[in-house]
C-alpha cells in the first residue's frame, strides 16, 4: 500500500506531508524529518514493483550510487530504509522543481540561464565521474535536473547509473544486462549499442539537453511510441541524424555555444570533449560576458527574394526613363 498523508516512517521520525511526484516504478513524497526539523523528499518503490527483481535492483542501485555523493550540484541522499514491506530513499528536498517543468513549451530559455545551469550540471557530473566515485548517470535529462530554493541546479535520479568496482581508481564498470536503458532524446549512439562505461555518455546527454533548452525543441524528431517502427526510427536518429546548429532555431545563441553543443552531440565519443571538467572550462569564462544587444529584424529584411528582383527591375526602368527624358 502506498504512503498516505500523515503516515510516518522510522518510528515516527519521518512524517509524510503530501505526494509530489509519481513515476513508473517510484513515488516521491514531501516529508518532514522531526529529528532534524527538516523537510525532505522520500522516494518509495511503488508497491506493485516490490518483489520485481529488476526494479528493486534499480532502486537499490540508486541508493548505492548516491549515498556517498556529497556535492552542491548533486541531490543528496540522507537515508535508506526498508519498512512496512517496502524500500524508501530519503533525499534532499528540491522545492524549485525540475528543468523539465521550467522549459517553456516550444520556446527557449534565456541563453545566460542555460549557460549557468550547464555549468552547475557539469560540476556535479565531474564530481560523480571521478575515479574515486566512478559513477556515470546514464539518464541525464531535464526531468532529472532539479532546482533548490536559490535556483541552484542539481543532478538527480541515479536509478540506472553505472558504478565502478569498489576499488578506488578502478575503471571497471558494472552492468545489469544487454537491455538498453535510457531516454531516446538524450541517449548516445554507443549507449544504444550497449556501452555504458564511458563518462562521455553523459556529455552527449548534456548536449541534447542544452539543445532543447536553447531552442525549445529536441535535436531530432523522436517518437514516443513503443512499436518496432518507432524504436527503429529512434535508433536511426540517434545513430545517424546530424542536428542543425542550435542557432538555426535561436539566433541569440553565440557561435562559441553553438559549436560546443554540436561537439557534445558528436556521434563518436572521441570527437566529443573528454570530460565534464573540460566542458566546464569552455563554459566558465563565457558566463560573465553579457550577450550583445539584439534588435528585431526590420520588416523589409524578411521579404522574399523575388520581391527584391521585381523592385530592382522597376528601379532600372525608372532610371532608364529618367535618362531618356
mmCIF file of C-alpha atoms in Angstrom:
data_model
loop_
_atom_site.group_PDB
_atom_site.id
_atom_site.type_symbol
_atom_site.label_atom_id
_atom_site.label_comp_id
_atom_site.label_asym_id
_atom_site.label_seq_id
_atom_site.Cartn_x
_atom_site.Cartn_y
_atom_site.Cartn_z
ATOM 1 C CA UNK A 1 0.000 0.000 0.000
ATOM 2 C CA UNK A 2 1.319 3.462 -0.907
ATOM 3 C CA UNK A 3 2.067 6.052 1.743
ATOM 4 C CA UNK A 4 -0.663 8.482 2.711
ATOM 5 C CA UNK A 5 -0.593 11.988 4.206
ATOM 6 C CA UNK A 6 0.040 11.682 7.927
ATOM 7 C CA UNK A 7 1.837 8.312 7.722
ATOM 8 C CA UNK A 8 5.192 8.017 9.463
ATOM 9 C CA UNK A 9 8.384 6.050 8.922
ATOM 10 C CA UNK A 10 11.301 5.058 11.156
ATOM 11 C CA UNK A 11 9.390 5.163 14.460
ATOM 12 C CA UNK A 12 7.755 8.492 13.647
ATOM 13 C CA UNK A 13 10.883 10.328 12.532
ATOM 14 C CA UNK A 14 9.627 10.997 9.004
ATOM 15 C CA UNK A 15 6.087 12.380 8.679
ATOM 16 C CA UNK A 16 4.517 12.262 5.208
ATOM 17 C CA UNK A 17 3.126 15.653 4.132
ATOM 18 C CA UNK A 18 1.932 15.025 0.561
ATOM 19 C CA UNK A 19 2.636 13.270 -2.715
ATOM 20 C CA UNK A 20 4.769 15.423 -5.045
ATOM 21 C CA UNK A 21 5.517 13.075 -7.940
ATOM 22 C CA UNK A 22 4.878 9.619 -9.338
ATOM 23 C CA UNK A 23 6.755 7.641 -11.967
ATOM 24 C CA UNK A 24 6.705 4.186 -13.446
ATOM 25 C CA UNK A 25 8.403 2.455 -10.535
ATOM 26 C CA UNK A 26 8.582 5.012 -7.710
ATOM 27 C CA UNK A 27 6.553 7.698 -5.969
ATOM 28 C CA UNK A 28 8.059 10.766 -4.288
ATOM 29 C CA UNK A 29 6.633 12.438 -1.184
ATOM 30 C CA UNK A 30 7.343 15.624 0.688
ATOM 31 C CA UNK A 31 8.015 14.656 4.299
ATOM 32 C CA UNK A 32 9.276 16.284 7.471
ATOM 33 C CA UNK A 33 12.222 14.965 9.458
ATOM 34 C CA UNK A 34 11.067 15.611 13.027
ATOM 35 C CA UNK A 35 14.504 14.805 14.477
ATOM 36 C CA UNK A 36 16.360 17.401 12.420
ATOM 37 C CA UNK A 37 13.336 19.684 11.813
ATOM 38 C CA UNK A 38 13.993 19.491 8.087
ATOM 39 C CA UNK A 39 11.828 18.987 5.012
ATOM 40 C CA UNK A 40 12.963 16.003 2.944
ATOM 41 C CA UNK A 41 11.829 14.076 -0.128
ATOM 42 C CA UNK A 42 11.101 10.377 0.284
ATOM 43 C CA UNK A 43 11.130 8.108 -2.748
ATOM 44 C CA UNK A 44 9.058 4.957 -2.356
ATOM 45 C CA UNK A 45 9.295 1.912 -4.582
ATOM 46 C CA UNK A 46 5.720 1.503 -5.810
ATOM 47 C CA UNK A 47 4.091 -1.483 -4.094
ATOM 48 C CA UNK A 48 3.432 -3.214 -7.412
ATOM 49 C CA UNK A 49 7.184 -3.197 -8.089
ATOM 50 C CA UNK A 50 8.107 -4.728 -4.735
ATOM 51 C CA UNK A 51 9.201 -8.270 -5.499
ATOM 52 C CA UNK A 52 10.124 -7.295 -9.072
ATOM 53 C CA UNK A 53 13.823 -8.170 -9.011
ATOM 54 C CA UNK A 54 14.816 -5.783 -11.795
ATOM 55 C CA UNK A 55 13.001 -2.779 -10.340
ATOM 56 C CA UNK A 56 14.212 -3.496 -6.839
ATOM 57 C CA UNK A 57 17.776 -3.675 -8.109
ATOM 58 C CA UNK A 58 17.352 -0.347 -9.886
ATOM 59 C CA UNK A 59 16.064 1.224 -6.673
ATOM 60 C CA UNK A 60 18.905 -0.236 -4.627
ATOM 61 C CA UNK A 61 21.398 0.886 -7.279
ATOM 62 C CA UNK A 62 20.290 4.485 -6.843
ATOM 63 C CA UNK A 63 20.774 4.202 -3.085
ATOM 64 C CA UNK A 64 24.253 2.740 -3.502
ATOM 65 C CA UNK A 65 25.211 5.267 -6.175
ATOM 66 C CA UNK A 66 24.150 8.358 -4.267
ATOM 67 C CA UNK A 67 24.763 7.648 -0.586
ATOM 68 C CA UNK A 68 28.438 8.591 -0.898
ATOM 69 C CA UNK A 69 27.974 11.582 -3.224
ATOM 70 C CA UNK A 70 28.195 14.883 -1.369
ATOM 71 C CA UNK A 71 28.317 17.793 -3.775
ATOM 72 C CA UNK A 72 26.494 21.106 -4.120
ATOM 73 C CA UNK A 73 25.230 20.100 -7.565
ATOM 74 C CA UNK A 74 24.003 16.588 -6.782
ATOM 75 C CA UNK A 75 20.798 15.903 -4.861
ATOM 76 C CA UNK A 76 21.915 14.449 -1.508
ATOM 77 C CA UNK A 77 20.758 11.101 -0.148
ATOM 78 C CA UNK A 78 20.272 11.176 3.625
ATOM 79 C CA UNK A 79 18.960 7.740 4.490
ATOM 80 C CA UNK A 80 17.795 4.419 3.106
ATOM 81 C CA UNK A 81 15.414 2.073 4.890
ATOM 82 C CA UNK A 82 13.237 -0.945 4.465
ATOM 83 C CA UNK A 83 9.965 -0.697 6.346
ATOM 84 C CA UNK A 84 6.342 -1.772 6.013
ATOM 85 C CA UNK A 85 7.402 -4.306 3.409
ATOM 86 C CA UNK A 86 8.931 -1.722 1.075
ATOM 87 C CA UNK A 87 12.053 0.341 0.335
ATOM 88 C CA UNK A 88 12.373 4.082 0.985
ATOM 89 C CA UNK A 89 15.069 6.533 -0.074
ATOM 90 C CA UNK A 90 15.278 9.758 1.962
ATOM 91 C CA UNK A 91 16.693 12.620 -0.106
ATOM 92 C CA UNK A 92 17.256 16.347 -0.153
ATOM 93 C CA UNK A 93 14.018 18.200 -0.907
ATOM 94 C CA UNK A 94 14.231 20.398 -4.017
ATOM 95 C CA UNK A 95 11.345 22.920 -3.917
ATOM 96 C CA UNK A 96 12.340 24.601 -7.194
ATOM 97 C CA UNK A 97 11.002 21.783 -9.380
ATOM 98 C CA UNK A 98 12.779 20.341 -12.412
ATOM 99 C CA UNK A 99 14.281 21.748 -15.589
ATOM 100 C CA UNK A 100 11.527 19.903 -17.457
ATOM 101 C CA UNK A 101 8.974 21.974 -15.520
ATOM 102 C CA UNK A 102 10.900 25.181 -16.254
ATOM 103 C CA UNK A 103 11.148 24.709 -20.031
ATOM 104 C CA UNK A 104 8.521 26.857 -21.795
ATOM 105 C CA UNK A 105 6.523 24.866 -24.377
ATOM 106 C CA UNK A 106 8.319 25.166 -27.747
ATOM 107 C CA UNK A 107 10.303 28.178 -26.544
ATOM 108 C CA UNK A 108 13.945 28.541 -25.490
ATOM 109 C CA UNK A 109 15.228 29.589 -22.106
ATOM 110 C CA UNK A 110 17.412 32.718 -21.908
ATOM 111 C CA UNK A 111 20.914 31.855 -23.069
ATOM 112 C CA UNK A 112 22.666 33.020 -19.897
ATOM 113 C CA UNK A 113 20.290 30.924 -17.767
ATOM 114 C CA UNK A 114 21.117 27.863 -19.853
ATOM 115 C CA UNK A 115 24.853 28.507 -19.500
ATOM 116 C CA UNK A 116 24.521 28.833 -15.720
ATOM 117 C CA UNK A 117 22.561 25.580 -15.472
ATOM 118 C CA UNK A 118 25.070 23.833 -17.752
ATOM 119 C CA UNK A 119 27.968 24.928 -15.553
ATOM 120 C CA UNK A 120 26.291 23.612 -12.418
ATOM 121 C CA UNK A 121 25.383 20.305 -14.057
ATOM 122 C CA UNK A 122 28.973 19.928 -15.288
ATOM 123 C CA UNK A 123 30.273 20.418 -11.752
ATOM 124 C CA UNK A 124 28.009 17.657 -10.483
ATOM 125 C CA UNK A 125 28.931 15.310 -13.338
ATOM 126 C CA UNK A 126 32.637 15.996 -12.945
ATOM 127 C CA UNK A 127 32.432 15.023 -9.279
ATOM 128 C CA UNK A 128 30.421 11.858 -9.998
ATOM 129 C CA UNK A 129 32.767 10.813 -12.824
ATOM 130 C CA UNK A 130 35.953 10.992 -10.753
ATOM 131 C CA UNK A 131 37.952 7.781 -10.259
ATOM 132 C CA UNK A 132 37.094 7.848 -6.555
ATOM 133 C CA UNK A 133 33.347 7.837 -7.261
ATOM 134 C CA UNK A 134 33.257 6.215 -10.707
ATOM 135 C CA UNK A 135 29.565 6.878 -11.314
ATOM 136 C CA UNK A 136 28.021 7.533 -14.727
ATOM 137 C CA UNK A 137 24.447 8.801 -14.658
ATOM 138 C CA UNK A 138 23.259 7.238 -17.964
ATOM 139 C CA UNK A 139 19.883 9.031 -17.920
ATOM 140 C CA UNK A 140 20.632 12.751 -17.807
ATOM 141 C CA UNK A 141 17.570 14.712 -18.989
ATOM 142 C CA UNK A 142 15.551 17.807 -17.980
ATOM 143 C CA UNK A 143 13.360 15.804 -15.576
ATOM 144 C CA UNK A 144 16.497 14.764 -13.668
ATOM 145 C CA UNK A 145 17.828 18.288 -13.177
ATOM 146 C CA UNK A 146 16.231 19.745 -10.046
ATOM 147 C CA UNK A 147 16.416 23.226 -8.522
ATOM 148 C CA UNK A 148 16.960 24.300 -4.945
ATOM 149 C CA UNK A 149 15.229 27.322 -3.426
ATOM 150 C CA UNK A 150 18.023 29.603 -4.700
ATOM 151 C CA UNK A 151 17.697 28.054 -8.220
ATOM 152 C CA UNK A 152 20.916 26.079 -7.928
ATOM 153 C CA UNK A 153 20.736 23.161 -10.394
ATOM 154 C CA UNK A 154 21.414 19.663 -9.057
ATOM 155 C CA UNK A 155 21.618 16.282 -10.775
ATOM 156 C CA UNK A 156 19.075 13.730 -9.514
ATOM 157 C CA UNK A 157 17.817 10.172 -10.122
ATOM 158 C CA UNK A 158 20.754 7.799 -10.463
ATOM 159 C CA UNK A 159 18.382 4.856 -10.894
ATOM 160 C CA UNK A 160 20.154 3.394 -13.939
ATOM 161 C CA UNK A 161 23.613 4.715 -13.107
ATOM 162 C CA UNK A 162 26.714 2.633 -13.672
ATOM 163 C CA UNK A 163 29.252 2.329 -10.921
ATOM 164 C CA UNK A 164 32.876 1.275 -10.940
ATOM 165 C CA UNK A 165 34.084 -1.523 -8.710
ATOM 166 C CA UNK A 166 34.678 -0.564 -5.100
ATOM 167 C CA UNK A 167 38.417 -0.274 -5.575
ATOM 168 C CA UNK A 168 39.425 3.420 -5.740
ATOM 169 C CA UNK A 169 40.603 4.417 -9.176
ATOM 170 C CA UNK A 170 39.171 1.356 -10.898
ATOM 171 C CA UNK A 171 37.902 1.788 -14.427
ATOM 172 C CA UNK A 172 35.810 -1.398 -14.379
ATOM 173 C CA UNK A 173 32.108 -0.588 -14.654
ATOM 174 C CA UNK A 174 29.315 -2.997 -13.830
ATOM 175 C CA UNK A 175 26.207 -3.513 -15.912
ATOM 176 C CA UNK A 176 22.922 -5.319 -15.391
ATOM 177 C CA UNK A 177 22.436 -6.905 -18.815
ATOM 178 C CA UNK A 178 22.102 -6.247 -22.526
ATOM 179 C CA UNK A 179 18.819 -4.327 -22.393
ATOM 180 C CA UNK A 180 19.038 -0.690 -23.479
ATOM 181 C CA UNK A 181 18.053 1.703 -20.684
ATOM 182 C CA UNK A 182 17.686 5.441 -21.041
ATOM 183 C CA UNK A 183 15.621 8.076 -22.815
ATOM 184 C CA UNK A 184 15.805 8.227 -26.607
ATOM 185 C CA UNK A 185 16.137 12.000 -26.971
ATOM 186 C CA UNK A 186 19.216 12.043 -24.707
ATOM 187 C CA UNK A 187 20.777 8.666 -25.472
ATOM 188 C CA UNK A 188 24.190 8.451 -27.114
ATOM 189 C CA UNK A 189 24.942 6.160 -30.073
ATOM 190 C CA UNK A 190 27.243 3.944 -28.017
ATOM 191 C CA UNK A 191 24.588 3.624 -25.319
ATOM 192 C CA UNK A 192 22.182 2.251 -27.937
ATOM 193 C CA UNK A 193 24.838 -0.341 -28.712
ATOM 194 C CA UNK A 194 25.025 -1.401 -25.068
ATOM 195 C CA UNK A 195 28.081 0.604 -23.993
ATOM 196 C CA UNK A 196 27.533 2.271 -20.612
ATOM 197 C CA UNK A 197 31.032 2.573 -19.182
ATOM 198 C CA UNK A 198 32.155 5.850 -20.760
ATOM 199 C CA UNK A 199 31.531 9.195 -18.981
ATOM 200 C CA UNK A 200 31.124 10.805 -22.413
ATOM 201 C CA UNK A 201 27.679 9.158 -22.496
ATOM 202 C CA UNK A 202 26.596 11.810 -20.005
ATOM 203 C CA UNK A 203 28.221 14.552 -22.092
ATOM 204 C CA UNK A 204 26.173 13.551 -25.134
ATOM 205 C CA UNK A 205 23.026 13.722 -22.993
ATOM 206 C CA UNK A 206 24.143 17.143 -21.769
ATOM 207 C CA UNK A 207 24.431 18.301 -25.389
ATOM 208 C CA UNK A 208 20.909 17.065 -26.160
ATOM 209 C CA UNK A 209 19.612 18.742 -23.010
ATOM 210 C CA UNK A 210 21.288 22.049 -23.900
ATOM 211 C CA UNK A 211 19.971 21.868 -27.465
ATOM 212 C CA UNK A 212 16.427 21.580 -26.177
ATOM 213 C CA UNK A 213 16.836 24.312 -23.564
ATOM 214 C CA UNK A 214 18.381 26.707 -26.097
ATOM 215 C CA UNK A 215 15.931 26.068 -28.939
ATOM 216 C CA UNK A 216 12.700 24.847 -27.361
ATOM 217 C CA UNK A 217 12.844 21.567 -29.292
ATOM 218 C CA UNK A 218 14.821 18.293 -29.236
ATOM 219 C CA UNK A 219 17.690 17.970 -31.693
ATOM 220 C CA UNK A 220 15.706 15.389 -33.703
ATOM 221 C CA UNK A 221 12.111 14.317 -34.215
ATOM 222 C CA UNK A 222 11.901 11.387 -31.807
ATOM 223 C CA UNK A 223 8.736 9.299 -31.468
ATOM 224 C CA UNK A 224 7.036 8.447 -28.180
ATOM 225 C CA UNK A 225 5.612 5.114 -29.296
ATOM 226 C CA UNK A 226 6.959 1.670 -28.406
ATOM 227 C CA UNK A 227 6.279 -0.163 -31.682
ATOM 228 C CA UNK A 228 9.123 -1.746 -33.641
ATOM 229 C CA UNK A 229 8.763 1.027 -36.233
ATOM 230 C CA UNK A 230 9.022 3.732 -33.544
ATOM 231 C CA UNK A 231 12.034 2.108 -31.939
ATOM 232 C CA UNK A 232 13.742 1.639 -35.315
ATOM 233 C CA UNK A 233 13.044 5.276 -36.196
ATOM 234 C CA UNK A 234 14.551 6.480 -32.916
ATOM 235 C CA UNK A 235 17.609 4.257 -33.196
ATOM 236 C CA UNK A 236 18.263 5.601 -36.695
ATOM 237 C CA UNK A 237 18.053 9.185 -35.416
ATOM 238 C CA UNK A 238 20.449 8.518 -32.544
ATOM 239 C CA UNK A 239 22.954 6.749 -34.782
ATOM 240 C CA UNK A 240 22.783 8.836 -37.938
ATOM 241 C CA UNK A 241 20.939 12.148 -37.588
ATOM 242 C CA UNK A 242 23.200 15.202 -37.725
ATOM 243 C CA UNK A 243 21.441 18.080 -35.976
ATOM 244 C CA UNK A 244 21.274 21.562 -37.405
ATOM 245 C CA UNK A 245 23.198 24.160 -35.398
ATOM 246 C CA UNK A 246 21.073 25.368 -32.463
ATOM 247 C CA UNK A 247 21.371 28.926 -33.772
ATOM 248 C CA UNK A 248 19.254 27.821 -36.742
ATOM 249 C CA UNK A 249 16.322 27.925 -34.325
ATOM 250 C CA UNK A 250 17.533 30.669 -31.991
ATOM 251 C CA UNK A 251 19.720 33.425 -33.446
ATOM 252 C CA UNK A 252 20.588 34.703 -29.948
ATOM 253 C CA UNK A 253 22.904 31.730 -29.409
ATOM 254 C CA UNK A 254 26.540 32.898 -29.718
ATOM 255 C CA UNK A 255 28.845 30.982 -32.093
ATOM 256 C CA UNK A 256 31.018 29.515 -29.321
ATOM 257 C CA UNK A 257 27.976 27.953 -27.620
ATOM 258 C CA UNK A 258 26.654 26.736 -30.973
ATOM 259 C CA UNK A 259 29.955 24.933 -31.552
ATOM 260 C CA UNK A 260 30.077 23.464 -28.042
ATOM 261 C CA UNK A 261 26.599 21.926 -28.268
ATOM 262 C CA UNK A 262 27.440 20.350 -31.629
ATOM 263 C CA UNK A 263 30.699 18.977 -30.169
ATOM 264 C CA UNK A 264 28.771 17.346 -27.351
ATOM 265 C CA UNK A 265 26.410 15.774 -29.890
ATOM 266 C CA UNK A 266 29.157 14.234 -31.999
ATOM 267 C CA UNK A 267 28.326 10.611 -32.831
ATOM 268 C CA UNK A 268 31.787 9.273 -31.988
ATOM 269 C CA UNK A 269 32.790 9.632 -28.313
ATOM 270 C CA UNK A 270 36.344 10.537 -29.275
ATOM 271 C CA UNK A 271 35.050 13.604 -31.132
ATOM 272 C CA UNK A 272 33.379 14.978 -28.003
ATOM 273 C CA UNK A 273 35.110 16.734 -25.107
ATOM 274 C CA UNK A 274 36.818 14.159 -22.894
ATOM 275 C CA UNK A 275 35.453 15.218 -19.512
ATOM 276 C CA UNK A 276 32.779 17.323 -17.861
ATOM 277 C CA UNK A 277 35.591 19.461 -16.447
ATOM 278 C CA UNK A 278 36.697 20.267 -19.998
ATOM 279 C CA UNK A 279 33.157 21.352 -20.877
ATOM 280 C CA UNK A 280 33.028 23.442 -17.710
ATOM 281 C CA UNK A 281 36.236 25.187 -18.730
ATOM 282 C CA UNK A 282 34.663 26.160 -22.046
ATOM 283 C CA UNK A 283 31.542 27.453 -20.306
ATOM 284 C CA UNK A 284 33.249 29.245 -17.425
ATOM 285 C CA UNK A 285 34.814 32.365 -18.937
ATOM 286 C CA UNK A 286 31.769 32.969 -21.118
ATOM 287 C CA UNK A 287 29.209 33.281 -18.343
ATOM 288 C CA UNK A 288 30.285 36.747 -17.236
ATOM 289 C CA UNK A 289 30.230 38.124 -20.768
ATOM 290 C CA UNK A 290 26.853 39.741 -21.448
ATOM 291 C CA UNK A 291 25.214 38.901 -24.728
ATOM 292 C CA UNK A 292 25.434 41.655 -27.306
ATOM 293 C CA UNK A 293 22.226 43.668 -27.586
ATOM 294 C CA UNK A 294 19.982 42.445 -30.344
ATOM 295 C CA UNK A 295 17.362 44.262 -32.356
ATOM 296 C CA UNK A 296 14.367 42.792 -34.100
ATOM 297 C CA UNK A 297 14.871 42.237 -37.809
ATOM 298 C CA UNK A 298 13.311 45.048 -39.880
ATOM 299 C CA UNK A 299 10.216 44.078 -41.859
ATOM 300 C CA UNK A 300 11.909 44.596 -45.189
ATOM 301 C CA UNK A 301 14.647 42.042 -44.369
ATOM 302 C CA UNK A 302 12.020 39.309 -44.295
ATOM 303 C CA UNK A 303 10.731 39.954 -47.834
ATOM 304 C CA UNK A 304 11.211 37.010 -50.261
ATOM 305 C CA UNK A 305 13.930 37.313 -52.892
ATOM 306 C CA UNK A 306 11.534 37.570 -55.837
ATOM 307 C CA UNK A 307 10.153 40.805 -54.382
ATOM 308 C CA UNK A 308 13.642 42.295 -54.425
ATOM 309 C CA UNK A 309 14.136 41.243 -58.043
ATOM 310 C CA UNK A 310 10.867 42.917 -59.020
ATOM 311 C CA UNK A 311 11.794 46.099 -57.148
ATOM 312 C CA UNK A 312 15.258 46.129 -58.735
ATOM 313 C CA UNK A 313 13.747 45.717 -62.211
ATOM 314 C CA UNK A 314 11.266 48.523 -61.577
ATOM 315 C CA UNK A 315 14.069 50.773 -60.381
ATOM 316 C CA UNK A 316 16.059 50.109 -63.574
ATOM 317 C CA UNK A 317 13.011 51.009 -65.672
ATOM 318 C CA UNK A 318 12.597 54.281 -63.764
ATOM 319 C CA UNK A 319 16.276 55.150 -64.129
ATOM 320 C CA UNK A 320 16.181 54.410 -67.888
ATOM 321 C CA UNK A 321 13.076 56.541 -68.307
ATOM 322 C CA UNK A 322 14.705 59.454 -66.470
ATOM 323 C CA UNK A 323 17.785 59.203 -68.646
ATOM 324 C CA UNK A 324 15.668 59.284 -71.823
ATOM 325 C CA UNK A 325 13.812 62.333 -70.609
#
